């Protein structure tokens, strides 16, 4: 499937001069920022790729893939080159598809997407920064672009063209699954992706066909994600750092700041509060509940364990009895 996509891109390059410019722009952008922009999170994942020892603080799939790219003789610049190429081409093809479906003339379909890409690459836009940043957010953003493009393409495929439909639908399932694997909180988009796949299923065209198979195909990315994540944990012996517990512990502390009476719902968290937890707490930042150096703590690291099963149970209890407090805590973390 990937070979077919690359073959299609290669063919389009020779037929469309604007695409050649897109590729040239991608190469120039990559050269300007070579080899990559690396944040603290990027360096953590890169270190895991170098060592072959993985943790689940960040989804390990990126580090694992980079590890094998390095073994094959590539480098981090290889990854950012692919990010830049696929990001720029994704923007171009998505814009072109939107214009095509709006019946814009062929000339505008060729050149307007290029102008859109150039605008997105101006210094006032964060797009170039994302393309050259080795980070899960970059992979997610590029994935969204291609998912949108393939979703639009699938809606207009002639129903007699079974091969093209299968290729597009399969690509959608795989890309959606990769998005889930690359960033944990992307799982909240399950309803959105379900509707996208459900709408794009040709089985909907036949009113006599049972809707059950359509539903099963539409939730396939979720089950692919579960299966792949499980196999990754087994095959690469991923060290568990319980990122979900980190979030729940932090928000439980935040809920106590919202209302001291919430302590009855989270006794384990309450019993481990430090004397200065009110000052150490910062919305959305889990550093204060982790055993890291250089930061004030909300929870006593000598008596508190991030792996304790009570964290999840108490969080559920808190959500049931004081949902308003959690809503306020989450709002503070986001805004």
Coordinates of C-alpha atoms in Angstrom, one line a residue:
X1 CA 0.0 0.0 0.0
X2 CA 2.8 2.4 0.9
X3 CA 4.6 1.5 -2.4
X4 CA 1.4 2.3 -4.3
X5 CA 1.2 5.7 -2.6
X6 CA 4.8 6.4 -3.4
X7 CA 4.3 5.3 -7.0
X8 CA 1.3 7.6 -7.3
X9 CA 3.3 10.5 -5.8
X10 CA 6.2 9.8 -8.2
X11 CA 3.8 9.8 -11.2
X12 CA 2.1 13.0 -10.1
X13 CA 5.5 14.7 -9.8
X14 CA 6.2 14.3 -13.5
X15 CA 2.7 15.4 -14.5
X16 CA 2.4 18.3 -12.1
X17 CA 5.1 21.0 -12.0
X18 CA 3.7 22.5 -8.8
X19 CA 4.5 19.2 -7.0
X20 CA 8.1 19.5 -8.0
X21 CA 8.1 22.9 -6.3
X22 CA 6.5 21.4 -3.2
X23 CA 9.3 18.8 -3.0
X24 CA 12.0 21.5 -3.5
X25 CA 10.4 23.7 -0.8
X26 CA 10.3 20.7 1.5
X27 CA 14.0 20.0 0.9
X28 CA 15.0 23.6 1.5
X29 CA 13.0 23.8 4.8
X30 CA 14.6 20.5 5.9
X31 CA 18.1 21.9 5.0
X32 CA 17.5 25.1 7.0
X33 CA 16.6 23.3 10.2
X34 CA 18.8 20.3 9.7
X35 CA 19.0 17.9 11.4
X36 CA 16.0 18.5 13.6
X37 CA 14.4 20.7 16.3
X38 CA 14.7 18.8 19.6
X39 CA 12.8 19.6 22.8
X40 CA 13.2 17.9 26.1
X41 CA 10.6 15.3 25.2
X42 CA 12.3 14.8 21.9
X43 CA 15.6 14.1 23.6
X44 CA 14.0 11.5 25.9
X45 CA 12.5 9.6 23.0
X46 CA 15.8 9.9 21.0
X47 CA 17.8 8.5 23.9
X48 CA 15.4 5.5 24.1
X49 CA 15.9 5.0 20.4
X50 CA 19.7 5.0 20.8
X51 CA 19.6 2.6 23.8
X52 CA 16.8 0.3 22.8
X53 CA 15.3 0.6 26.3
X54 CA 11.8 2.0 26.3
X55 CA 9.3 3.5 28.7
X56 CA 5.7 4.4 28.4
X57 CA 5.9 8.0 29.6
X58 CA 5.8 8.8 25.9
X59 CA 4.2 6.3 23.6
X60 CA 7.2 4.1 22.7
X61 CA 6.3 3.5 19.0
X62 CA 8.3 6.6 17.8
X63 CA 11.4 5.6 19.7
X64 CA 11.1 2.0 18.4
X65 CA 10.7 3.1 14.8
X66 CA 13.6 5.5 15.0
X67 CA 15.7 2.7 16.6
X68 CA 15.3 0.6 13.5
X69 CA 15.9 3.6 11.2
X70 CA 19.2 4.1 13.0
X71 CA 20.1 0.4 12.6
X72 CA 19.5 0.7 8.9
X73 CA 22.0 3.5 8.6
X74 CA 19.6 6.4 8.9
X75 CA 19.6 9.2 11.4
X76 CA 17.2 11.6 13.1
X77 CA 17.6 13.8 10.0
X78 CA 16.0 10.9 8.0
X79 CA 13.0 11.1 10.2
X80 CA 12.6 14.9 9.9
X81 CA 13.1 14.7 6.2
X82 CA 10.2 12.2 6.0
X83 CA 8.1 14.5 8.3
X84 CA 8.8 17.5 6.1
X85 CA 8.0 15.7 2.8
X86 CA 4.8 14.0 4.0
X87 CA 3.7 17.2 5.8
X88 CA 4.1 19.4 2.8
X89 CA 2.7 16.9 0.3
X90 CA -0.2 16.3 2.7
X91 CA -1.2 20.0 2.7
X92 CA -0.9 20.1 -1.1
X93 CA -3.0 17.0 -1.7
X94 CA -5.6 18.0 0.9
X95 CA -6.1 21.5 -0.6
X96 CA -6.2 20.0 -4.1
X97 CA -8.9 17.5 -3.1
X98 CA -11.0 20.2 -1.5
X99 CA -10.8 22.2 -4.7
X100 CA -11.5 19.2 -6.8
X101 CA -14.7 18.4 -4.9
X102 CA -15.8 22.0 -5.3
X103 CA -15.4 21.7 -9.1
X104 CA -12.7 24.3 -9.3
X105 CA -10.9 24.4 -12.7
X106 CA -7.8 22.2 -13.3
X107 CA -5.4 25.1 -13.3
X108 CA -6.5 26.4 -9.9
X109 CA -6.4 22.8 -8.6
X110 CA -2.7 22.7 -9.6
X111 CA -1.4 26.0 -8.3
X112 CA -3.7 27.2 -5.5
X113 CA -2.7 24.4 -3.1
X114 CA 1.0 25.4 -3.7
X115 CA 0.1 29.0 -2.7
X116 CA -1.7 27.7 0.4
X117 CA 1.4 25.7 1.4
X118 CA 3.7 28.7 0.9
X119 CA 1.4 30.8 3.2
X120 CA 1.5 28.1 5.9
X121 CA 5.3 28.1 5.7
X122 CA 5.7 31.8 6.3
X123 CA 7.6 32.8 9.5
X124 CA 4.4 33.9 11.2
X125 CA 3.0 30.3 11.0
X126 CA 4.0 27.4 13.4
X127 CA 3.8 24.9 10.6
X128 CA 7.6 24.9 9.7
X129 CA 8.4 24.5 13.4
X130 CA 6.2 21.4 13.6
X131 CA 7.5 19.8 10.5
X132 CA 11.1 19.8 11.7
X133 CA 10.3 19.0 15.4
X134 CA 10.8 15.4 16.3
X135 CA 7.7 15.1 18.5
X136 CA 4.6 13.1 18.7
X137 CA 2.5 16.2 18.1
X138 CA 4.1 16.5 14.7
X139 CA 3.3 12.9 13.8
X140 CA -0.3 13.5 14.9
X141 CA -0.7 16.7 12.9
X142 CA 0.7 15.1 9.7
X143 CA -1.5 12.1 10.4
X144 CA -4.6 14.3 10.7
X145 CA -3.8 15.9 7.4
X146 CA -3.6 12.6 5.5
X147 CA -6.6 11.1 7.3
X148 CA -8.7 14.1 6.2
X149 CA -7.4 13.8 2.6
X150 CA -8.0 10.0 2.4
X151 CA -11.4 10.5 4.1
X152 CA -12.4 13.0 1.4
X153 CA -11.0 10.8 -1.4
X154 CA -12.9 7.8 -0.2
X155 CA -16.2 9.5 -0.3
X156 CA -16.0 10.0 -4.1
X157 CA -14.5 6.7 -5.2
X158 CA -16.6 5.0 -7.8
X159 CA -18.3 2.0 -6.1
X160 CA -17.2 -0.2 -9.0
X161 CA -13.5 0.6 -8.3
X162 CA -13.2 -1.9 -5.5
X163 CA -9.3 -2.0 -5.5
X164 CA -9.0 1.7 -5.0
X165 CA -11.6 1.7 -2.3
X166 CA -9.9 -1.1 -0.4
X167 CA -6.5 0.7 -0.6
X168 CA -8.0 4.0 0.7
X169 CA -10.1 2.4 3.4
X170 CA -7.1 0.3 4.6
X171 CA -4.9 3.4 4.6
X172 CA -7.5 5.2 6.7
X173 CA -7.6 2.4 9.2
X174 CA -3.8 2.1 9.5
X175 CA -3.3 5.9 9.8
X176 CA -6.0 6.2 12.5
X177 CA -4.4 3.3 14.4
X178 CA -1.0 5.0 14.2
X179 CA -2.5 8.2 15.6
X180 CA -3.9 6.3 18.5
X181 CA -0.5 4.5 19.1
X182 CA 1.5 7.7 18.8
X183 CA -0.4 9.8 21.4
X184 CA -2.4 8.4 24.2
X185 CA -5.0 11.1 24.4
X186 CA -5.9 10.8 20.7
X187 CA -8.2 8.0 21.9
X188 CA -10.8 10.7 22.6
X189 CA -11.2 10.9 18.8
X190 CA -12.6 7.4 18.6
X191 CA -16.2 8.7 17.9
X192 CA -14.9 11.1 15.2
X193 CA -12.9 8.5 13.4
X194 CA -15.8 6.0 13.8
X195 CA -18.1 8.4 12.0
X196 CA -15.5 9.0 9.3
X197 CA -15.1 5.3 8.6
X198 CA -18.8 4.5 9.0
X199 CA -19.7 7.2 6.5
X200 CA -17.1 6.0 4.0
X201 CA -18.2 2.4 4.0
X202 CA -19.7 1.3 0.7
X203 CA -21.9 -1.1 2.6
X204 CA -24.1 1.9 3.6
X205 CA -25.1 2.1 -0.1
X206 CA -27.1 -1.1 0.2
X207 CA -30.1 -0.6 2.4
X208 CA -30.6 -4.4 2.7
X209 CA -27.1 -5.0 4.1
X210 CA -26.9 -5.4 7.8
X211 CA -25.3 -2.4 9.6
X212 CA -23.4 -4.6 12.1
X213 CA -20.5 -5.4 9.7
X214 CA -20.2 -1.6 9.0
X215 CA -20.0 -0.9 12.7
X216 CA -17.3 -3.6 13.2
X217 CA -15.2 -2.2 10.3
X218 CA -15.6 1.3 11.7
X219 CA -14.2 0.4 15.2
X220 CA -11.3 -1.6 13.7
X221 CA -8.6 1.1 14.3
X222 CA -9.4 0.9 18.1
X223 CA -8.9 -2.9 18.2
X224 CA -5.7 -2.6 16.0
X225 CA -4.5 0.0 18.5
X226 CA -5.2 -2.3 21.5
X227 CA -3.5 -5.3 19.8
X228 CA -0.4 -3.4 18.6
X229 CA 0.0 -1.7 22.0
X230 CA -0.1 -5.0 23.8
X231 CA 2.4 -6.6 21.4
X232 CA 4.8 -3.7 21.7
X233 CA 4.7 -4.0 25.5
X234 CA 5.5 -7.7 25.3
X235 CA 8.1 -7.6 22.4
X236 CA 10.1 -4.6 23.7
X237 CA 9.6 -5.0 27.4
X238 CA 8.2 -1.5 27.9
X239 CA 8.9 -0.1 31.4
X240 CA 5.7 1.0 33.0
X241 CA 5.7 4.6 34.4
X242 CA 1.9 4.7 34.7
X243 CA 1.3 8.0 32.9
X244 CA -2.5 7.6 33.5
X245 CA -1.9 7.5 37.3
X246 CA 0.2 10.6 37.0
X247 CA -2.7 12.6 35.6
X248 CA -5.2 11.1 38.0
X249 CA -3.0 11.9 41.0
X250 CA -2.4 15.5 39.9
X251 CA -6.1 16.1 39.3
X252 CA -7.0 14.6 42.6
X253 CA -4.7 17.1 44.3
X254 CA -6.3 19.8 42.2
X255 CA -9.7 18.7 43.4
X256 CA -8.6 19.0 47.0
X257 CA -7.6 22.6 46.3
X258 CA -11.0 23.2 44.8
X259 CA -12.8 21.8 47.9
X260 CA -11.1 20.3 51.0
X261 CA -14.2 18.2 51.6
X262 CA -13.2 16.1 48.6
X263 CA -10.6 14.5 50.9
X264 CA -13.1 11.8 51.9
X265 CA -13.2 10.6 48.3
X266 CA -9.4 10.4 47.9
X267 CA -8.0 9.2 51.3
X268 CA -4.7 7.8 49.9
X269 CA -3.9 11.1 48.1
X270 CA -5.0 13.1 51.1
X271 CA -2.8 11.1 53.5
X272 CA 0.3 11.8 51.3
X273 CA 0.0 15.5 50.8
X274 CA 3.1 17.5 51.6
X275 CA 2.8 20.6 53.9
X276 CA 3.3 23.0 51.0
X277 CA 1.2 21.1 48.4
X278 CA -0.9 24.2 47.8
X279 CA 2.1 26.1 46.5
X280 CA 3.7 23.2 44.7
X281 CA 0.6 22.4 42.6
X282 CA 0.5 23.7 39.1
X283 CA -2.5 22.9 36.8
X284 CA -1.6 20.4 34.1
X285 CA 2.0 19.8 35.2
X286 CA 2.6 16.3 36.7
X287 CA 6.1 17.2 37.9
X288 CA 4.8 17.8 41.4
X289 CA 3.5 14.2 41.8
X290 CA 6.6 12.6 40.3
X291 CA 9.9 11.6 42.0
X292 CA 11.9 14.1 39.9
X293 CA 14.6 16.4 41.1
X294 CA 14.4 20.1 41.0
X295 CA 10.7 20.6 41.6
X296 CA 8.4 21.2 44.6
X297 CA 6.2 18.2 45.5
X298 CA 2.5 18.0 46.2
X299 CA 2.8 14.3 47.4
X300 CA 5.4 12.8 49.8
X301 CA 7.6 10.7 47.5
X302 CA 8.7 8.5 50.5
X303 CA 5.2 7.2 51.2
X304 CA 3.4 7.8 47.8
X305 CA 3.7 5.3 44.9
X306 CA 2.6 6.3 41.4
X307 CA 1.9 2.6 40.7
X308 CA -0.6 2.2 43.6
X309 CA -3.9 0.8 42.5
X310 CA -5.8 3.1 44.9
X311 CA -5.1 6.1 42.7
X312 CA -7.4 4.9 40.0
X313 CA -10.1 3.7 42.4
X314 CA -10.1 7.0 44.3
X315 CA -10.2 9.0 41.1
X316 CA -13.3 7.2 39.9
X317 CA -14.9 7.8 43.3
X318 CA -14.0 11.5 43.0
X319 CA -15.4 11.7 39.5
X320 CA -18.7 10.1 40.7
X321 CA -19.2 12.3 43.8
X322 CA -17.5 15.6 42.8
X323 CA -17.5 15.8 39.0
X324 CA -17.7 19.6 39.2
X325 CA -14.3 19.8 40.9
X326 CA -12.7 17.7 38.2
X327 CA -14.2 19.8 35.5
X328 CA -12.7 22.9 37.0
X329 CA -9.3 21.2 37.4
X330 CA -9.3 20.1 33.8
X331 CA -10.4 23.5 32.6
X332 CA -7.5 25.1 34.5
X333 CA -5.1 22.6 33.0
X334 CA -6.2 23.3 29.5
X335 CA -6.7 27.1 29.7

